[in-house]
Tab-separated table of C-alpha atoms and ligand atoms in Angstrom:
chain	number	residue	atom	x	y	z
D	1365	MET	CA	-32.090	-35.076	-107.665
D	1366	PRO	CA	-34.512	-38.023	-107.700
D	1367	TYR	CA	-31.672	-40.151	-109.138
D	1368	VAL	CA	-29.336	-39.034	-106.334
D	1369	ARG	CA	-31.982	-39.742	-103.689
D	1370	GLU	CA	-32.697	-43.154	-105.183
D	1371	LEU	CA	-28.999	-44.061	-105.189
D	1372	GLN	CA	-28.625	-42.844	-101.618
D	1373	ALA	CA	-31.616	-44.951	-100.547
D	1374	ARG	CA	-30.145	-48.050	-102.223
D	1375	ILE	CA	-26.778	-47.429	-100.538
D	1376	ARG	CA	-28.364	-47.011	-97.105
D	1377	GLU	CA	-30.494	-50.116	-97.530
D	1378	LEU	CA	-27.510	-52.217	-98.607
D	1379	ALA	CA	-25.217	-50.809	-95.894
D	1380	GLU	CA	-27.772	-51.667	-93.236
D	1381	ARG	CA	-28.407	-55.133	-94.636
D	1382	LYS	CA	-24.671	-55.870	-94.635
D	1383	GLY	CA	-23.984	-54.181	-91.298
D	1384	ALA	CA	-21.487	-51.873	-92.994
D	1385	ILE	CA	-20.449	-48.421	-91.829
D	1386	ILE	CA	-19.806	-45.588	-94.289
D	1387	LEU	CA	-17.221	-43.021	-93.214
D	1388	ALA	CA	-16.701	-39.814	-95.202
D	1389	HIS	CA	-14.136	-37.059	-94.957
D	1390	ASN	CA	-15.176	-33.402	-94.783
D	1391	TYR	CA	-13.836	-32.884	-98.322
D	1392	GLN	CA	-16.109	-35.475	-99.927
D	1393	ARG	CA	-18.910	-34.513	-102.312
D	1394	THR	CA	-22.093	-33.272	-100.629
D	1395	GLU	CA	-24.160	-36.265	-101.769
D	1396	VAL	CA	-21.484	-38.624	-100.393
D	1397	GLN	CA	-21.395	-36.836	-97.040
D	1398	GLU	CA	-25.189	-37.065	-96.903
D	1399	VAL	CA	-25.187	-40.835	-97.264
D	1400	ALA	CA	-22.422	-41.477	-94.705
D	1401	ASP	CA	-22.917	-42.714	-91.147
D	1402	PHE	CA	-20.238	-40.350	-89.996
D	1403	VAL	CA	-18.521	-37.302	-91.531
D	1404	GLY	CA	-15.390	-35.775	-90.072
D	1405	GLU	CA	-11.691	-35.078	-90.212
D	1406	SER	CA	-8.875	-37.633	-90.253
D	1407	LEU	CA	-8.626	-38.069	-86.481
D	1408	SER	CA	-12.328	-38.531	-85.832
D	1409	LEU	CA	-12.618	-40.911	-88.791
D	1410	ALA	CA	-9.695	-42.966	-87.477
D	1411	LYS	CA	-11.378	-43.121	-84.067
D	1412	LYS	CA	-14.711	-44.147	-85.584
D	1413	ALA	CA	-12.983	-46.909	-87.524
D	1414	LEU	CA	-11.442	-48.105	-84.266
D	1415	GLU	CA	-14.684	-48.002	-82.279
D	1416	THR	CA	-17.080	-49.514	-84.769
D	1417	ASP	CA	-18.356	-53.084	-84.506
D	1418	ALA	CA	-19.027	-53.139	-88.251
D	1419	GLU	CA	-17.022	-55.761	-90.131
D	1420	LEU	CA	-17.219	-53.807	-93.370
D	1421	ILE	CA	-15.969	-50.204	-93.484
D	1422	ILE	CA	-16.606	-48.195	-96.642
D	1423	PHE	CA	-14.090	-45.389	-96.452
D	1424	CYS	CA	-14.874	-42.311	-98.527
D	1425	GLY	CA	-11.607	-40.421	-98.457
D	1426	VAL	CA	-8.158	-40.793	-99.973
D	1427	ASP	CA	-5.684	-43.671	-99.817
D	1428	PHE	CA	-3.809	-42.801	-96.629
D	1429	MET	CA	-7.067	-42.402	-94.685
D	1430	ALA	CA	-8.395	-45.786	-95.743
D	1431	GLU	CA	-4.986	-47.288	-94.982
D	1432	THR	CA	-5.104	-45.816	-91.476
D	1433	ALA	CA	-8.523	-47.366	-90.927
D	1434	ALA	CA	-7.170	-50.713	-92.176
D	1435	VAL	CA	-4.088	-50.459	-89.969
D	1436	LEU	CA	-6.306	-49.939	-86.919
D	1437	ASN	CA	-8.706	-52.694	-87.933
D	1438	PRO	CA	-6.636	-55.580	-89.273
D	1439	ASP	CA	-9.527	-58.032	-88.946
D	1440	LYS	CA	-12.088	-55.914	-90.796
D	1441	ARG	CA	-12.675	-55.276	-94.470
D	1442	VAL	CA	-11.802	-51.660	-95.217
D	1443	VAL	CA	-12.921	-50.684	-98.690
D	1444	LEU	CA	-11.804	-47.626	-100.644
D	1445	PRO	CA	-14.493	-47.217	-103.345
D	1446	GLU	CA	-12.029	-45.631	-105.790
D	1447	PRO	CA	-8.380	-46.775	-105.529
D	1448	ALA	CA	-7.289	-43.832	-107.698
D	1449	SER	CA	-8.355	-41.536	-104.860
D	1450	THR	CA	-4.803	-40.888	-103.725
D	1451	CYS	CA	-3.319	-37.913	-101.887
D	1452	PRO	CA	-0.522	-36.184	-103.821
D	1453	MET	CA	0.965	-34.806	-100.610
D	1454	ALA	CA	1.212	-38.254	-99.007
D	1455	ALA	CA	3.023	-39.434	-102.147
D	1456	GLN	CA	5.704	-36.787	-101.567
D	1457	LEU	CA	7.077	-38.714	-98.587
D	1458	PRO	CA	7.919	-42.306	-99.499
D	1459	ALA	CA	9.252	-44.540	-96.709
D	1460	SER	CA	12.727	-44.405	-98.288
D	1461	LEU	CA	12.921	-40.649	-97.610
D	1462	VAL	CA	11.991	-41.168	-93.964
D	1463	ARG	CA	14.671	-43.855	-93.615
D	1464	GLU	CA	17.209	-41.541	-95.233
D	1465	ALA	CA	16.345	-38.738	-92.771
D	1466	LYS	CA	16.651	-41.174	-89.856
D	1467	ARG	CA	20.115	-42.185	-91.056
D	1468	ARG	CA	21.097	-38.531	-91.325
D	1469	TYR	CA	19.707	-37.610	-87.898
D	1470	PRO	CA	20.159	-40.729	-85.774
D	1471	GLY	CA	18.110	-40.773	-82.580
D	1472	VAL	CA	15.886	-37.851	-83.629
D	1473	PRO	CA	12.198	-38.779	-83.233
D	1474	VAL	CA	10.028	-38.804	-86.349
D	1475	VAL	CA	6.559	-37.257	-86.190
D	1476	LEU	CA	4.516	-37.816	-89.321
D	1477	TYR	CA	1.272	-36.167	-90.290
D	1478	VAL	CA	-1.545	-38.671	-90.745
D	1479	ASN	CA	-1.447	-37.618	-94.422
D	1480	THR	CA	1.230	-40.211	-95.187
D	1481	LEU	CA	1.073	-43.693	-96.615
D	1482	ALA	CA	1.226	-46.646	-94.217
D	1483	GLU	CA	4.750	-47.552	-95.367
D	1484	ALA	CA	5.987	-44.135	-94.238
D	1485	LYS	CA	3.959	-44.310	-91.018
D	1486	ALA	CA	5.705	-47.593	-90.264
D	1487	GLU	CA	8.974	-45.615	-90.051
D	1488	ALA	CA	7.576	-42.998	-87.637
D	1489	ASP	CA	7.694	-42.789	-83.863
D	1490	VAL	CA	4.320	-41.114	-83.638
D	1491	ILE	CA	1.601	-39.847	-85.953
D	1492	CYS	CA	-0.244	-36.544	-85.637
D	1493	THR	CA	-3.137	-34.760	-87.303
D	1494	SER	CA	-3.410	-31.081	-88.155
D	1495	GLY	CA	-5.604	-30.789	-85.068
D	1496	ASN	CA	-3.133	-32.241	-82.557
D	1497	ALA	CA	0.303	-31.761	-84.202
D	1498	VAL	CA	1.271	-28.980	-81.783
D	1499	GLU	CA	0.373	-31.062	-78.705
D	1500	VAL	CA	2.070	-34.187	-80.041
D	1501	VAL	CA	5.368	-32.409	-80.770
D	1502	ARG	CA	5.243	-30.444	-77.524
D	1503	SER	CA	4.790	-33.642	-75.519
D	1504	LEU	CA	8.053	-35.161	-76.791
D	1505	GLU	CA	11.159	-34.868	-74.645
D	1506	ALA	CA	13.526	-34.420	-77.590
D	1507	ASP	CA	14.810	-30.957	-78.560
D	1508	THR	CA	14.886	-31.809	-82.257
D	1509	VAL	CA	12.109	-33.481	-84.235
D	1510	LEU	CA	11.853	-34.717	-87.821
D	1511	PHE	CA	8.449	-33.664	-89.156
D	1512	GLY	CA	6.698	-34.329	-92.462
D	1513	PRO	CA	5.418	-34.133	-95.052
D	1514	ASP	CA	3.641	-30.748	-95.011
D	1515	ARG	CA	6.008	-27.795	-94.753
D	1516	ASN	CA	3.267	-25.334	-93.771
D	1517	LEU	CA	1.983	-27.552	-90.971
D	1518	CYS	CA	5.611	-27.880	-89.860
D	1519	TRP	CA	5.817	-24.064	-89.761
D	1520	HIS	CA	2.568	-23.928	-87.731
D	1521	VAL	CA	3.956	-26.388	-85.172
D	1522	GLN	CA	7.307	-24.581	-84.999
D	1523	ARG	CA	5.457	-21.317	-84.362
D	1524	HIS	CA	3.703	-22.819	-81.335
D	1525	VAL	CA	6.611	-24.919	-80.083
D	1526	PRO	CA	9.534	-22.485	-80.417
D	1527	ASP	CA	11.758	-24.303	-77.918
D	1528	LYS	CA	12.199	-27.303	-80.231
D	1529	LYS	CA	13.864	-27.508	-83.608
D	1530	LEU	CA	11.709	-29.049	-86.331
D	1531	ILE	CA	13.393	-30.482	-89.408
D	1532	PRO	CA	10.971	-30.792	-92.344
D	1533	ILE	CA	10.981	-33.976	-94.417
D	1534	PRO	CA	10.864	-33.597	-97.357
D	1535	GLU	CA	12.271	-30.087	-97.584
D	1536	ALA	CA	9.111	-28.569	-99.092
D	1537	GLY	CA	6.129	-30.934	-98.939
D	1538	TYR	CA	2.801	-29.288	-99.714
D	1539	CYS	CA	-0.893	-29.746	-100.433
D	1540	TYR	CA	-1.725	-28.328	-103.853
D	1541	VAL	CA	-5.255	-27.391	-102.729
D	1542	HIS	CA	-4.159	-25.307	-99.751
D	1543	LYS	CA	-1.390	-23.707	-101.830
D	1544	LEU	CA	-4.135	-22.085	-103.922
D	1545	PHE	CA	-4.987	-19.581	-101.186
D	1546	THR	CA	-2.899	-16.445	-101.571
D	1547	PRO	CA	-2.973	-13.878	-98.749
D	1548	GLU	CA	-3.542	-11.037	-101.248
D	1549	ASP	CA	-6.682	-12.583	-102.766
D	1550	VAL	CA	-8.132	-13.803	-99.482
D	1551	LEU	CA	-7.531	-10.548	-97.619
D	1552	ARG	CA	-8.917	-8.504	-100.520
D	1553	LEU	CA	-12.060	-10.653	-100.525
D	1554	LYS	CA	-12.438	-10.160	-96.795
D	1555	GLU	CA	-11.881	-6.421	-96.959
D	1556	GLU	CA	-14.118	-5.761	-99.953
D	1557	ARG	CA	-16.986	-8.181	-99.375
D	1558	TYR	CA	-16.853	-9.774	-95.924
D	1559	PRO	CA	-15.262	-7.274	-93.514
D	1560	ASP	CA	-17.206	-8.695	-90.556
D	1561	ALA	CA	-16.382	-12.320	-91.281
D	1562	GLU	CA	-13.944	-14.329	-89.204
D	1563	LEU	CA	-11.115	-15.738	-91.293
D	1564	LEU	CA	-10.600	-19.460	-90.591
D	1565	VAL	CA	-7.422	-20.943	-92.072
D	1566	HIS	CA	-6.150	-24.517	-92.329
D	1567	PRO	CA	-2.518	-24.992	-91.218
D	1568	GLU	CA	-1.649	-26.489	-94.616
D	1569	CYS	CA	-2.006	-22.929	-95.995
D	1570	ASP	CA	1.016	-20.660	-96.421
D	1571	PRO	CA	2.429	-18.976	-93.278
D	1572	GLU	CA	1.471	-15.459	-94.450
D	1573	LEU	CA	-2.181	-16.468	-94.541
D	1574	GLN	CA	-1.954	-18.239	-91.188
D	1575	LEU	CA	-0.549	-15.039	-89.686
D	1576	ALA	CA	-3.502	-13.055	-91.045
D	1577	ALA	CA	-6.099	-15.549	-89.763
D	1578	ASP	CA	-8.518	-15.079	-86.886
D	1579	PHE	CA	-8.357	-18.815	-86.273
D	1580	VAL	CA	-6.030	-21.566	-87.519
D	1581	GLY	CA	-7.115	-25.171	-87.160
D	1582	SER	CA	-8.003	-28.516	-88.659
D	1583	THR	CA	-11.303	-28.972	-90.476
D	1584	GLY	CA	-12.894	-30.336	-87.302
D	1585	GLN	CA	-11.581	-27.434	-85.250
D	1586	MET	CA	-12.821	-24.904	-87.824
D	1587	TYR	CA	-16.253	-26.527	-87.792
D	1588	ARG	CA	-16.470	-26.452	-83.991
D	1589	HIS	CA	-15.102	-22.911	-83.856
D	1590	ALA	CA	-17.799	-21.656	-86.250
D	1591	ARG	CA	-20.516	-23.567	-84.380
D	1592	GLU	CA	-19.529	-22.067	-81.044
D	1593	SER	CA	-18.601	-18.564	-82.216
D	1594	ALA	CA	-20.851	-15.597	-81.450
D	1595	LEU	CA	-20.217	-14.401	-85.008
D	1596	SER	CA	-22.276	-15.606	-87.932
D	1597	THR	CA	-20.111	-15.258	-91.059
D	1598	PHE	CA	-16.882	-17.133	-91.731
D	1599	LEU	CA	-14.445	-16.897	-94.584
D	1600	VAL	CA	-13.028	-20.398	-94.791
D	1601	ALA	CA	-9.618	-21.205	-96.275
D	1602	THR	CA	-9.727	-24.929	-96.902
D	1603	GLU	CA	-11.264	-27.351	-99.387
D	1604	VAL	CA	-14.825	-26.390	-100.354
D	1605	GLY	CA	-16.318	-29.650	-99.041
D	1606	LEU	CA	-16.035	-28.360	-95.484
D	1607	VAL	CA	-17.700	-25.069	-96.448
D	1608	GLU	CA	-20.625	-26.979	-97.956
D	1609	ARG	CA	-20.948	-29.089	-94.805
D	1610	MET	CA	-20.919	-26.017	-92.557
D	1611	ASN	CA	-23.654	-24.346	-94.599
D	1612	ARG	CA	-25.733	-27.516	-94.542
D	1613	GLU	CA	-25.432	-28.199	-90.823
D	1614	LEU	CA	-24.725	-24.951	-88.955
D	1615	VAL	CA	-28.101	-23.247	-88.839
D	1616	GLY	CA	-27.882	-19.456	-88.610
D	1617	LYS	CA	-24.241	-19.415	-89.752
D	1618	ARG	CA	-22.829	-18.580	-93.131
D	1619	ALA	CA	-19.572	-20.070	-94.417
D	1620	VAL	CA	-18.009	-18.476	-97.487
D	1621	PRO	CA	-15.229	-20.211	-99.418
D	1622	ALA	CA	-12.065	-18.117	-99.407
D	1623	LYS	CA	-11.506	-19.640	-102.847
D	1624	SER	CA	-14.420	-21.321	-104.546
D	1625	ASP	CA	-12.232	-23.487	-106.797
D	1626	ALA	CA	-10.138	-24.906	-103.943
D	1627	ILE	CA	-11.175	-28.439	-104.786
D	1628	CYS	CA	-9.307	-31.644	-104.061
D	1629	ALA	CA	-9.831	-33.554	-107.299
D	1630	GLU	CA	-8.761	-36.842	-105.720
D	1631	MET	CA	-11.363	-36.559	-102.946
D	1632	LYS	CA	-14.092	-35.937	-105.503
D	1633	LEU	CA	-13.340	-39.154	-107.395
D	1634	ILE	CA	-15.627	-41.021	-105.013
D	1635	THR	CA	-19.209	-40.992	-106.249
D	1636	LEU	CA	-22.462	-42.585	-105.125
D	1637	GLU	CA	-22.232	-45.096	-107.965
D	1638	LYS	CA	-18.788	-46.197	-106.772
D	1639	ILE	CA	-19.982	-46.503	-103.177
D	1640	LEU	CA	-22.887	-48.697	-104.258
D	1641	ARG	CA	-20.544	-50.896	-106.303
D	1642	ALA	CA	-18.096	-51.092	-103.383
D	1643	LEU	CA	-20.895	-52.234	-101.081
D	1644	GLU	CA	-22.119	-54.826	-103.562
D	1645	LYS	CA	-18.662	-56.269	-104.197
D	1646	GLU	CA	-17.255	-55.552	-100.718
D	1647	GLY	CA	-14.168	-54.293	-102.478
D	1648	PRO	CA	-11.660	-53.075	-103.438
D	1649	VAL	CA	-10.253	-53.951	-100.026
D	1650	VAL	CA	-7.223	-52.063	-98.706
D	1651	ARG	CA	-4.391	-54.581	-98.318
D	1652	LEU	CA	-1.015	-53.951	-96.721
D	1653	PRO	CA	1.939	-56.142	-95.728
D	1654	ARG	CA	1.597	-57.411	-92.163
D	1655	HIS	CA	4.862	-55.835	-90.926
D	1656	VAL	CA	3.806	-52.443	-92.321
D	1657	MET	CA	0.406	-52.757	-90.623
D	1658	GLU	CA	1.978	-53.613	-87.274
D	1659	ARG	CA	4.577	-50.857	-87.249
D	1660	ALA	CA	2.217	-48.214	-88.608
D	1661	ARG	CA	-0.355	-49.199	-85.974
D	1662	GLU	CA	2.185	-48.685	-83.189
D	1663	ALA	CA	2.847	-45.127	-84.424
D	1664	VAL	CA	-0.871	-44.303	-84.676
D	1665	GLU	CA	-1.636	-45.846	-81.280
D	1666	ARG	CA	1.190	-43.823	-79.771
D	1667	MET	CA	-0.689	-40.704	-80.912
D	1668	PHE	CA	-3.883	-41.926	-79.231
D	1669	GLU	CA	-1.934	-42.701	-76.039
D	1670	LEU	CA	-0.367	-39.238	-76.013
D	1671	MET	CA	-3.741	-37.596	-76.563
D	1672	GLU	CA	-5.225	-39.633	-73.727
D	1673	VAL	CA	-2.400	-38.634	-71.360
D	1674	LEU	CA	-2.807	-34.970	-72.348
D	1675	ARG	CA	-6.578	-35.195	-71.905
D	1676	ARG	CA	-6.155	-36.668	-68.398
D	1677	GLU	CA	-3.608	-34.008	-67.468
D	1678	ALA	CA	-5.664	-31.089	-68.810
D	1679	PRO	CA	-8.065	-30.533	-65.830
D	1680	SER	CA	-5.281	-30.570	-63.226
D	1681	ALA	CA	-3.184	-28.212	-65.333
D	1682	ARG	CA	-5.873	-25.536	-65.183
V	1866	SF4	S1	-6.732	-31.727	-99.752
V	1866	SF4	FE1	-4.502	-31.868	-100.009
V	1866	SF4	S2	-3.776	-33.105	-98.295
V	1866	SF4	FE2	-6.008	-33.405	-98.450
V	1866	SF4	S3	-6.238	-35.234	-99.716
V	1866	SF4	FE3	-6.328	-33.468	-101.113
V	1866	SF4	S4	-4.200	-33.178	-101.792
V	1866	SF4	FE4	-4.127	-34.528	-99.996
């Protein structure tokens, strides 16, 4: 531990000296989350990247997240400490597949999950996160929507927006981490060991598990739900990094992993040593073609606009 603390102190000192901000996703290693200025889910990290005055953003997440930060901040240096930290699900939807779907379904709007590479985002009409996908799709006027890449998130949206037809692109995109949760194992664990726990499930999990859940939501929504719930024990079906964060920060609550080996290997590639090196070298910087940046930014900003409109409408709708 002294070595970890020493590295963390060096990182903080260097980040402050350089005026850099360190952003970390909920699935990052505990020691990485501890050293970050801000820890959260994709949407809140994207917003932080947009709001910050820092010229140097050290992004502890996977490729598409750092790309999103770069897209929103074309004049800043966005650094991904480990370029091999790539999301296998995002790789399942190359831009060529989106273009092919658009040719096949002309005029049908494309909603892409933020878990896509910038090149694919550049082909989308609007981006969504797991936390706002239902609202984004519901707000569109079209009856039919192309949605990708996660098939389970697509199912979740279709469940809550039954009056529209969602067409998944690709046919069966998935996150290998969330595929690890089987309803049989999770429900047996709940029944045998945690009968009083609330079951919190990420919408990238299979539909059968979502149907059995007490609450389905993004990592940020799960965190807030547990914080505000009157209950104290939660069985959490998502990557273990969120469970560790909940146990560290939510005093009086207990989060139990629904599967203790549900680990995103790509997220864990970022280490304190790599963050320190990234700060020292101010690299590797995320670089994207200008036209990709511009078109991807339009799709992400459209999501922010929609969320703002929905937020303004919410009080009068009640
Ligand atoms: S948890 Fe799944 S969706 Fe998230 S970065 Fe890892 S592979 Fe990609």
